[in-house]
Coordinates of C-alpha atoms in Angstrom, one line a residue:
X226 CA -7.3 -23.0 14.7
X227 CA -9.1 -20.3 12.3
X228 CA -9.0 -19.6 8.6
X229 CA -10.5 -16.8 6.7
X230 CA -13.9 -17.8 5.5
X231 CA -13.2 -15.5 2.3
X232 CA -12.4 -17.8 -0.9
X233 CA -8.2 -18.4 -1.5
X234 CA -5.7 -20.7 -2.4
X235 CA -2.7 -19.4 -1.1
X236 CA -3.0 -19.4 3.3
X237 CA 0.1 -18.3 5.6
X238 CA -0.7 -19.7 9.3
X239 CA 0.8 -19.1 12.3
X240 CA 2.5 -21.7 14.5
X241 CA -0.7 -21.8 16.5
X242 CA -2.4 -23.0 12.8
X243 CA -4.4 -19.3 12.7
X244 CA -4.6 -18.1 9.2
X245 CA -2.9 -14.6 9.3
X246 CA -2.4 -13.7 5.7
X247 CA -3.3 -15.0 2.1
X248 CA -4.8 -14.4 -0.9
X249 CA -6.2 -15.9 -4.3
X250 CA -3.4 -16.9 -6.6
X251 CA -3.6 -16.6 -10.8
X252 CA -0.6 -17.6 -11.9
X253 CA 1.9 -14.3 -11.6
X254 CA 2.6 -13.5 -8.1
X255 CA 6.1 -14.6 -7.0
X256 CA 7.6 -15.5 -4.4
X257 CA 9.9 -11.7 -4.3
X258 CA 6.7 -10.3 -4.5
X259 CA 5.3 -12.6 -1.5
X260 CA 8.6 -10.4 0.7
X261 CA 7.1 -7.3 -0.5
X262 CA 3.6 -7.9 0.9
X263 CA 4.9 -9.5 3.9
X264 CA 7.0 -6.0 4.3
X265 CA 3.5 -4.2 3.7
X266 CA 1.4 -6.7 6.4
X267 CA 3.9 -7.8 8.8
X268 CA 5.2 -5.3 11.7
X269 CA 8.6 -7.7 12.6
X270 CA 11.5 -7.1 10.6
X271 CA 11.2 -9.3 8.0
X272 CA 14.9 -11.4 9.5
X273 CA 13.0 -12.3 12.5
X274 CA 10.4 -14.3 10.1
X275 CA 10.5 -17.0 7.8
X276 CA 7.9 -19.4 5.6
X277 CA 7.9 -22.6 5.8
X278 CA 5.5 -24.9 3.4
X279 CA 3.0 -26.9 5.2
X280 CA 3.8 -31.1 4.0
X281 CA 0.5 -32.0 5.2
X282 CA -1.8 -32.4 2.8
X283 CA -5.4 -30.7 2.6
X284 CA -6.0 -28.3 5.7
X285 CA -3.0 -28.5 8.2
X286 CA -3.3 -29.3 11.7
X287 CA 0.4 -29.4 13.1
X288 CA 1.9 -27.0 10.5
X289 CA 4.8 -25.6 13.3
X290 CA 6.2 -29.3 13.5
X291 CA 5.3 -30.8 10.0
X292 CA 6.9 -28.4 7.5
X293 CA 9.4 -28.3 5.0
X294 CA 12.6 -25.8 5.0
X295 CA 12.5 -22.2 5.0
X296 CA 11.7 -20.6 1.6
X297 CA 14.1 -17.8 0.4
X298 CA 11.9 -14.9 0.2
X299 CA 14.3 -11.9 -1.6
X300 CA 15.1 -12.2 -5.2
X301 CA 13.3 -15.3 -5.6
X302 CA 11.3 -15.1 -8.8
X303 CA 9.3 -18.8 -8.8
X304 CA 5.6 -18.6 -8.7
X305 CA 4.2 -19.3 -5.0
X306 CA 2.6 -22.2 -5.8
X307 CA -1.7 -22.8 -4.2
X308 CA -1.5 -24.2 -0.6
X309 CA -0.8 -23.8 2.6
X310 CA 2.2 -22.2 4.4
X311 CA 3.3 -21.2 8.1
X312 CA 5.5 -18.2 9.4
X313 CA 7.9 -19.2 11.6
X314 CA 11.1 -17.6 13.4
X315 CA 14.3 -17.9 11.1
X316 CA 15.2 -21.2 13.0
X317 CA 11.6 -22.8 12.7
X318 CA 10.6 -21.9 16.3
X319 CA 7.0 -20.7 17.1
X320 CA 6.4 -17.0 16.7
X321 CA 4.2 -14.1 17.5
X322 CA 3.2 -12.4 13.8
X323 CA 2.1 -8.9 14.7
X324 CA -0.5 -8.0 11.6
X325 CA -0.8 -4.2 11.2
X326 CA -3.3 -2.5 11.9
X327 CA -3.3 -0.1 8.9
X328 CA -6.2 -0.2 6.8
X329 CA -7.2 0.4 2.9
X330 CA -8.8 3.8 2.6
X331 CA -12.7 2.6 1.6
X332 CA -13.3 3.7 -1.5
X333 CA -16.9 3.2 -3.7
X334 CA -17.2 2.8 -7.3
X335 CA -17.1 6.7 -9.1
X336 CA -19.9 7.0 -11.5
X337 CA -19.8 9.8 -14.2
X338 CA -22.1 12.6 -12.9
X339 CA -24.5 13.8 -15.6
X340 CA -23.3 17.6 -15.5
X341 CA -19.7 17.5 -14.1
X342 CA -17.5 20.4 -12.8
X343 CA -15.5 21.5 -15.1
X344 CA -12.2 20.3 -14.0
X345 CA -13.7 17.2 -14.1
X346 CA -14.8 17.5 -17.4
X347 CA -11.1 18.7 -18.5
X348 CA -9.8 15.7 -16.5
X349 CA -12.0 13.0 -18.2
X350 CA -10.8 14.7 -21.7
X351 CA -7.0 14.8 -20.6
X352 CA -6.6 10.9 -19.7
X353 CA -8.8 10.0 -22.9
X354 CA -6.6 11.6 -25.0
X355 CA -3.4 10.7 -23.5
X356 CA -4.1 6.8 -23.2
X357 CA -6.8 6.0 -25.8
X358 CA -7.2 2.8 -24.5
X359 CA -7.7 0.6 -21.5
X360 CA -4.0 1.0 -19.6
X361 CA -5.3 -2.9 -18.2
X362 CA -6.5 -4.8 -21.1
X363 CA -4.9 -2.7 -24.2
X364 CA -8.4 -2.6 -25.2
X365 CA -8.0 0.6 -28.3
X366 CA -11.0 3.3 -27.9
X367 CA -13.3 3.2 -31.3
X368 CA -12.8 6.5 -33.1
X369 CA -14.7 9.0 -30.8
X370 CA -16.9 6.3 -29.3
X371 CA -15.9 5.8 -25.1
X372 CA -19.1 4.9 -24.1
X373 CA -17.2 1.7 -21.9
X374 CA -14.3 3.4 -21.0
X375 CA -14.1 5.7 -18.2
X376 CA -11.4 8.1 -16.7
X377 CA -10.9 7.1 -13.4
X378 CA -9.0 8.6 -10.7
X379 CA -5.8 7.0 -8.9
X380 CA -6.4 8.8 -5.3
X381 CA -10.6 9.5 -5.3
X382 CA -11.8 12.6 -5.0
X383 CA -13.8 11.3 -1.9
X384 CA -10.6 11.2 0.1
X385 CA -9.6 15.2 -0.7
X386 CA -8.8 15.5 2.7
X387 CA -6.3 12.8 2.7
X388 CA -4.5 13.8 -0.4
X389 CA -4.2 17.5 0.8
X390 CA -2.5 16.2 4.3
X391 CA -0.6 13.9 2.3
X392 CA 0.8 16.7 0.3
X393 CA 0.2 14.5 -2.8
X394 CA -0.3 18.3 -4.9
X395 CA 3.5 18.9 -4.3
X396 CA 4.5 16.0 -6.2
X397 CA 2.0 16.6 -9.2
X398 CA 4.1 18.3 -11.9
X399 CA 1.3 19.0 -14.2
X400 CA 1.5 22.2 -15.4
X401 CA -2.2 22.5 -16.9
X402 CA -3.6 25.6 -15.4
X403 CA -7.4 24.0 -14.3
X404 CA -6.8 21.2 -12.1
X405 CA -8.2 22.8 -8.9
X406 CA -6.2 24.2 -6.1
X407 CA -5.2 20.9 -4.8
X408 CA -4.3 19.4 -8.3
X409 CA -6.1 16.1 -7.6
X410 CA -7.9 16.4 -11.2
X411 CA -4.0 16.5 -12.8
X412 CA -4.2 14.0 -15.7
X413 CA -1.7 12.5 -13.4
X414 CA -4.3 11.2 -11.0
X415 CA -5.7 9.5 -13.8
X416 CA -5.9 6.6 -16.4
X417 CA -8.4 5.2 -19.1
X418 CA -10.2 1.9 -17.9
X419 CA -12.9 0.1 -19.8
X420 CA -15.9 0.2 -17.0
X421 CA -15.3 -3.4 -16.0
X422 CA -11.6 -2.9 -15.5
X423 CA -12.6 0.7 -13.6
X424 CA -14.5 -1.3 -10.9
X425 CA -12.3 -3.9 -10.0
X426 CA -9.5 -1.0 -9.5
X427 CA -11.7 1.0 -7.2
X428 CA -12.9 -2.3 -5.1
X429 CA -9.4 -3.2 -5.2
X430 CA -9.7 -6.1 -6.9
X431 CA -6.9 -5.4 -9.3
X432 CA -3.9 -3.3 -8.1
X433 CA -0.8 -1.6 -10.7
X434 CA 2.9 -2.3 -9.0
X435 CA 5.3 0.8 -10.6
X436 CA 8.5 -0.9 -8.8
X437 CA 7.6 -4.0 -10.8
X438 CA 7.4 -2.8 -14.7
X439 CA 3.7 -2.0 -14.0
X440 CA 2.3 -5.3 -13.9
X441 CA -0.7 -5.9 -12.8
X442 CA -2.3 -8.5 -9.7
X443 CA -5.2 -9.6 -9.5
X444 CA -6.1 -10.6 -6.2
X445 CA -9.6 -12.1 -6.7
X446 CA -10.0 -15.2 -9.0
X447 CA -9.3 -13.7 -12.4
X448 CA -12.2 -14.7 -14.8
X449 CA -11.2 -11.3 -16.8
X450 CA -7.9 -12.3 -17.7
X451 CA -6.1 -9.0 -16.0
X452 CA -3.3 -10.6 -13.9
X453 CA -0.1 -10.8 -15.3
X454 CA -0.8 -7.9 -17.7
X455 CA 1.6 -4.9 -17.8
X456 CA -0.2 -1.0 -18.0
X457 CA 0.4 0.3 -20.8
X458 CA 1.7 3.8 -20.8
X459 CA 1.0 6.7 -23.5
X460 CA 3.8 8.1 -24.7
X461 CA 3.5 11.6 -23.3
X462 CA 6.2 13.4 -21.2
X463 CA 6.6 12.2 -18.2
X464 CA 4.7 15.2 -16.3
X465 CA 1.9 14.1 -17.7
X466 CA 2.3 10.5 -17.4
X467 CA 0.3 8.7 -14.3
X468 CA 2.5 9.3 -11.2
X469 CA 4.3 6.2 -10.2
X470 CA 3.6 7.1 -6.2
X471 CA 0.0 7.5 -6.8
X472 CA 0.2 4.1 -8.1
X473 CA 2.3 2.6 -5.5
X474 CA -0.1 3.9 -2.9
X475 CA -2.9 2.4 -4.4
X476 CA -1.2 -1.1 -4.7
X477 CA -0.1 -0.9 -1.3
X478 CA -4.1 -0.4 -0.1
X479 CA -4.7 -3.2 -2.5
X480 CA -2.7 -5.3 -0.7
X481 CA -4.3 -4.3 2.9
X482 CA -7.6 -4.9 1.5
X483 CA -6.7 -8.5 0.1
X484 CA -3.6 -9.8 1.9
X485 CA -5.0 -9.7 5.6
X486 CA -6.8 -12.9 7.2
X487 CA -10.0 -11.4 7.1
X488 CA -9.7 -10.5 3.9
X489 CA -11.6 -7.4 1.8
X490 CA -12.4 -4.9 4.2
X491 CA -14.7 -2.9 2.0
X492 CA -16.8 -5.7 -0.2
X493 CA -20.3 -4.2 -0.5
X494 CA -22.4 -4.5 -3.8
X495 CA -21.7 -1.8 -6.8
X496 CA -24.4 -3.3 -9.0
X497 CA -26.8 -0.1 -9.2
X498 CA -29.2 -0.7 -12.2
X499 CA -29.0 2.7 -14.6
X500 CA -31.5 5.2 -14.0
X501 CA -31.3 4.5 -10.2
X502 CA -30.3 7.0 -7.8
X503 CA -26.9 5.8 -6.1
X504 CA -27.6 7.7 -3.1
X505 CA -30.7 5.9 -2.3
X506 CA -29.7 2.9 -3.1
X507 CA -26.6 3.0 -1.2
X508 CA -28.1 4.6 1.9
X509 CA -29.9 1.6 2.4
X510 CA -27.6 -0.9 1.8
X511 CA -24.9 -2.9 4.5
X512 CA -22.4 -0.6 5.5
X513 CA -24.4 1.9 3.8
X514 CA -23.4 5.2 6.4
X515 CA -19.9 4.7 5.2
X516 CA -20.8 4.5 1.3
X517 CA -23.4 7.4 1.6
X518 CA -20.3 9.5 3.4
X519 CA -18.2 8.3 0.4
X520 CA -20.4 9.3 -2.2
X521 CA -21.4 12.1 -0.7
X522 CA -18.0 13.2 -0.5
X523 CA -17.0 12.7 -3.9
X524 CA -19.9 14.8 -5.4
X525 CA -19.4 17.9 -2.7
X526 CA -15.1 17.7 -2.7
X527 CA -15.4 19.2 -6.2
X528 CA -17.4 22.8 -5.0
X529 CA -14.4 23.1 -2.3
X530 CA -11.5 22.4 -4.1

């Protein structure tokens, strides 16, 4: 028997009682969504597999022999309820669940540089004045004063690499002339987030589903009251509107990151006092080559773009 030592309230076991999947839940996911996830995690089709709820109470320790019936995944809008659950075959029988091994692109915390490339400039100006407002919380920016909001980007600049072999510039239809060759400072790759809401998007703590009217999931306990929220959209044309792909992309990491048994893959500290130099303190921090590459990255992509 193992379970994830990360904090949840939601577990899916195996029928060897091994916590495979799970997550923390706020209140909005569903059990439709639950499919979707499962779609994103699980490498069997999802006919081969089914959920069962645990009827033990507290931590299970026969959960292949003491469950309840299967739970109808597709279409099924209730609210998965806290507790523990077991994948089984369709007929209840024991069953190897195969866990992908994709993984979230890491991605650090983007802080505003002090004298920005110009594209970035004209990207930070393009998303303020298309949303005006926190697309998470509705939060309206005071009359010319966005000292807690930020622009951040969908797809980071840190991963340029990634978005040019992903061919993500063909499906930017933008038609601003400076957004770099590769277009990945298109007002498309980008919306307003108060700073708060900015971090928990680029630790993937908070994720935006397009396919489901844009509501957001939270998948960490939600003390800032963002799950269950829908974006909210400017109403620019739609070449200019935040590309629903982009989006979709960064849920789908979202849900690598959090839905997995070991839960976030990427969970190092972002609390760098002002006046500090990120670079030195992240050098010297836990997985600190990796954040170093990363912030390295997303200062230099800029000069070759």
């Amino acid at each position: 028997m193992s379970r994830a030592t990360i904090r949840r309230n939601v577990h899916f076991l195996d029928g060897e009682n091994n916590e495979i999947l799970g997550f923390w839940q706020n209140g909005s996911v569903s059990w439709s969504q639950i499919a979707e996830w499962m779609h994103i995690t699980i490498t069997l089709p999802s006919v081969q597999y089914a959920v069962f709820r645990c009827l033990e109470s507290g931590n299970p320790e026969n959960p292949a022999t003491n469950h309840g019936p299967s739970i109808n995944l597709l279409g099924n809008n209730n609210t998965v309820h806290p507790g523990y659950y077991v994948v089984l075959s369709a007929d209840g029988e024991p069953l190897d669940i195969p866990i992908t091994e994709e993984r979230a692109i890491p991605r650090s915390v983007s802080y505003n540089l002090s004298n920005p490339d110009p594209r970035i400039a004209a990207f930070r100006q393009r998303v303020r004045e298309r949303d005006d407002c926190c697309v998470v919380t509705g939060t309206r920016v005071p009359p010319g004063h966005y000292e807690a909001f930020e622009a951040a980007h969908i797809f980071p600049v840190a991963h340029l690499d990634l978005w040019r072999s992903g061919q993500w510039g063909q499906r930017i239809e933008d038609d601003f002339p400076d957004v770099g060759d590769s277009k990945i400072h298109s007002v498309q790759n980008g919306i307003l987030l108060l700073q708060h809401a900015h971090t928990y998007f680029d630790k993937y703590n908070i994720a935006i589903n397009p396919d489901d009217n844009f509501k957001i999931t939270s998948f960490v306990e939600d003390y800032l009251g963002f799950d269950g929220r829908y974006m909210v959209l400017s109403n620019y044309s739609q070449h200019y509107q935040p590309l629903r792909s982009l989006l979709k992309y960064h849920f789908r990491m979202a849900v690598l990151c959090n839905m997995k048994a070991r839960g976030p893959e990427y969970d190092w500290d972002e609390d760098i006092p002002p006046g500090m130099d990120p670079v030195a303190e992240i050098s010297n921090s836990e997985e600190g080559k990796l954040r170093f590459e990363l912030v390295m990255a997303e200062r230099l992509n800029p000069l070759v773009d």
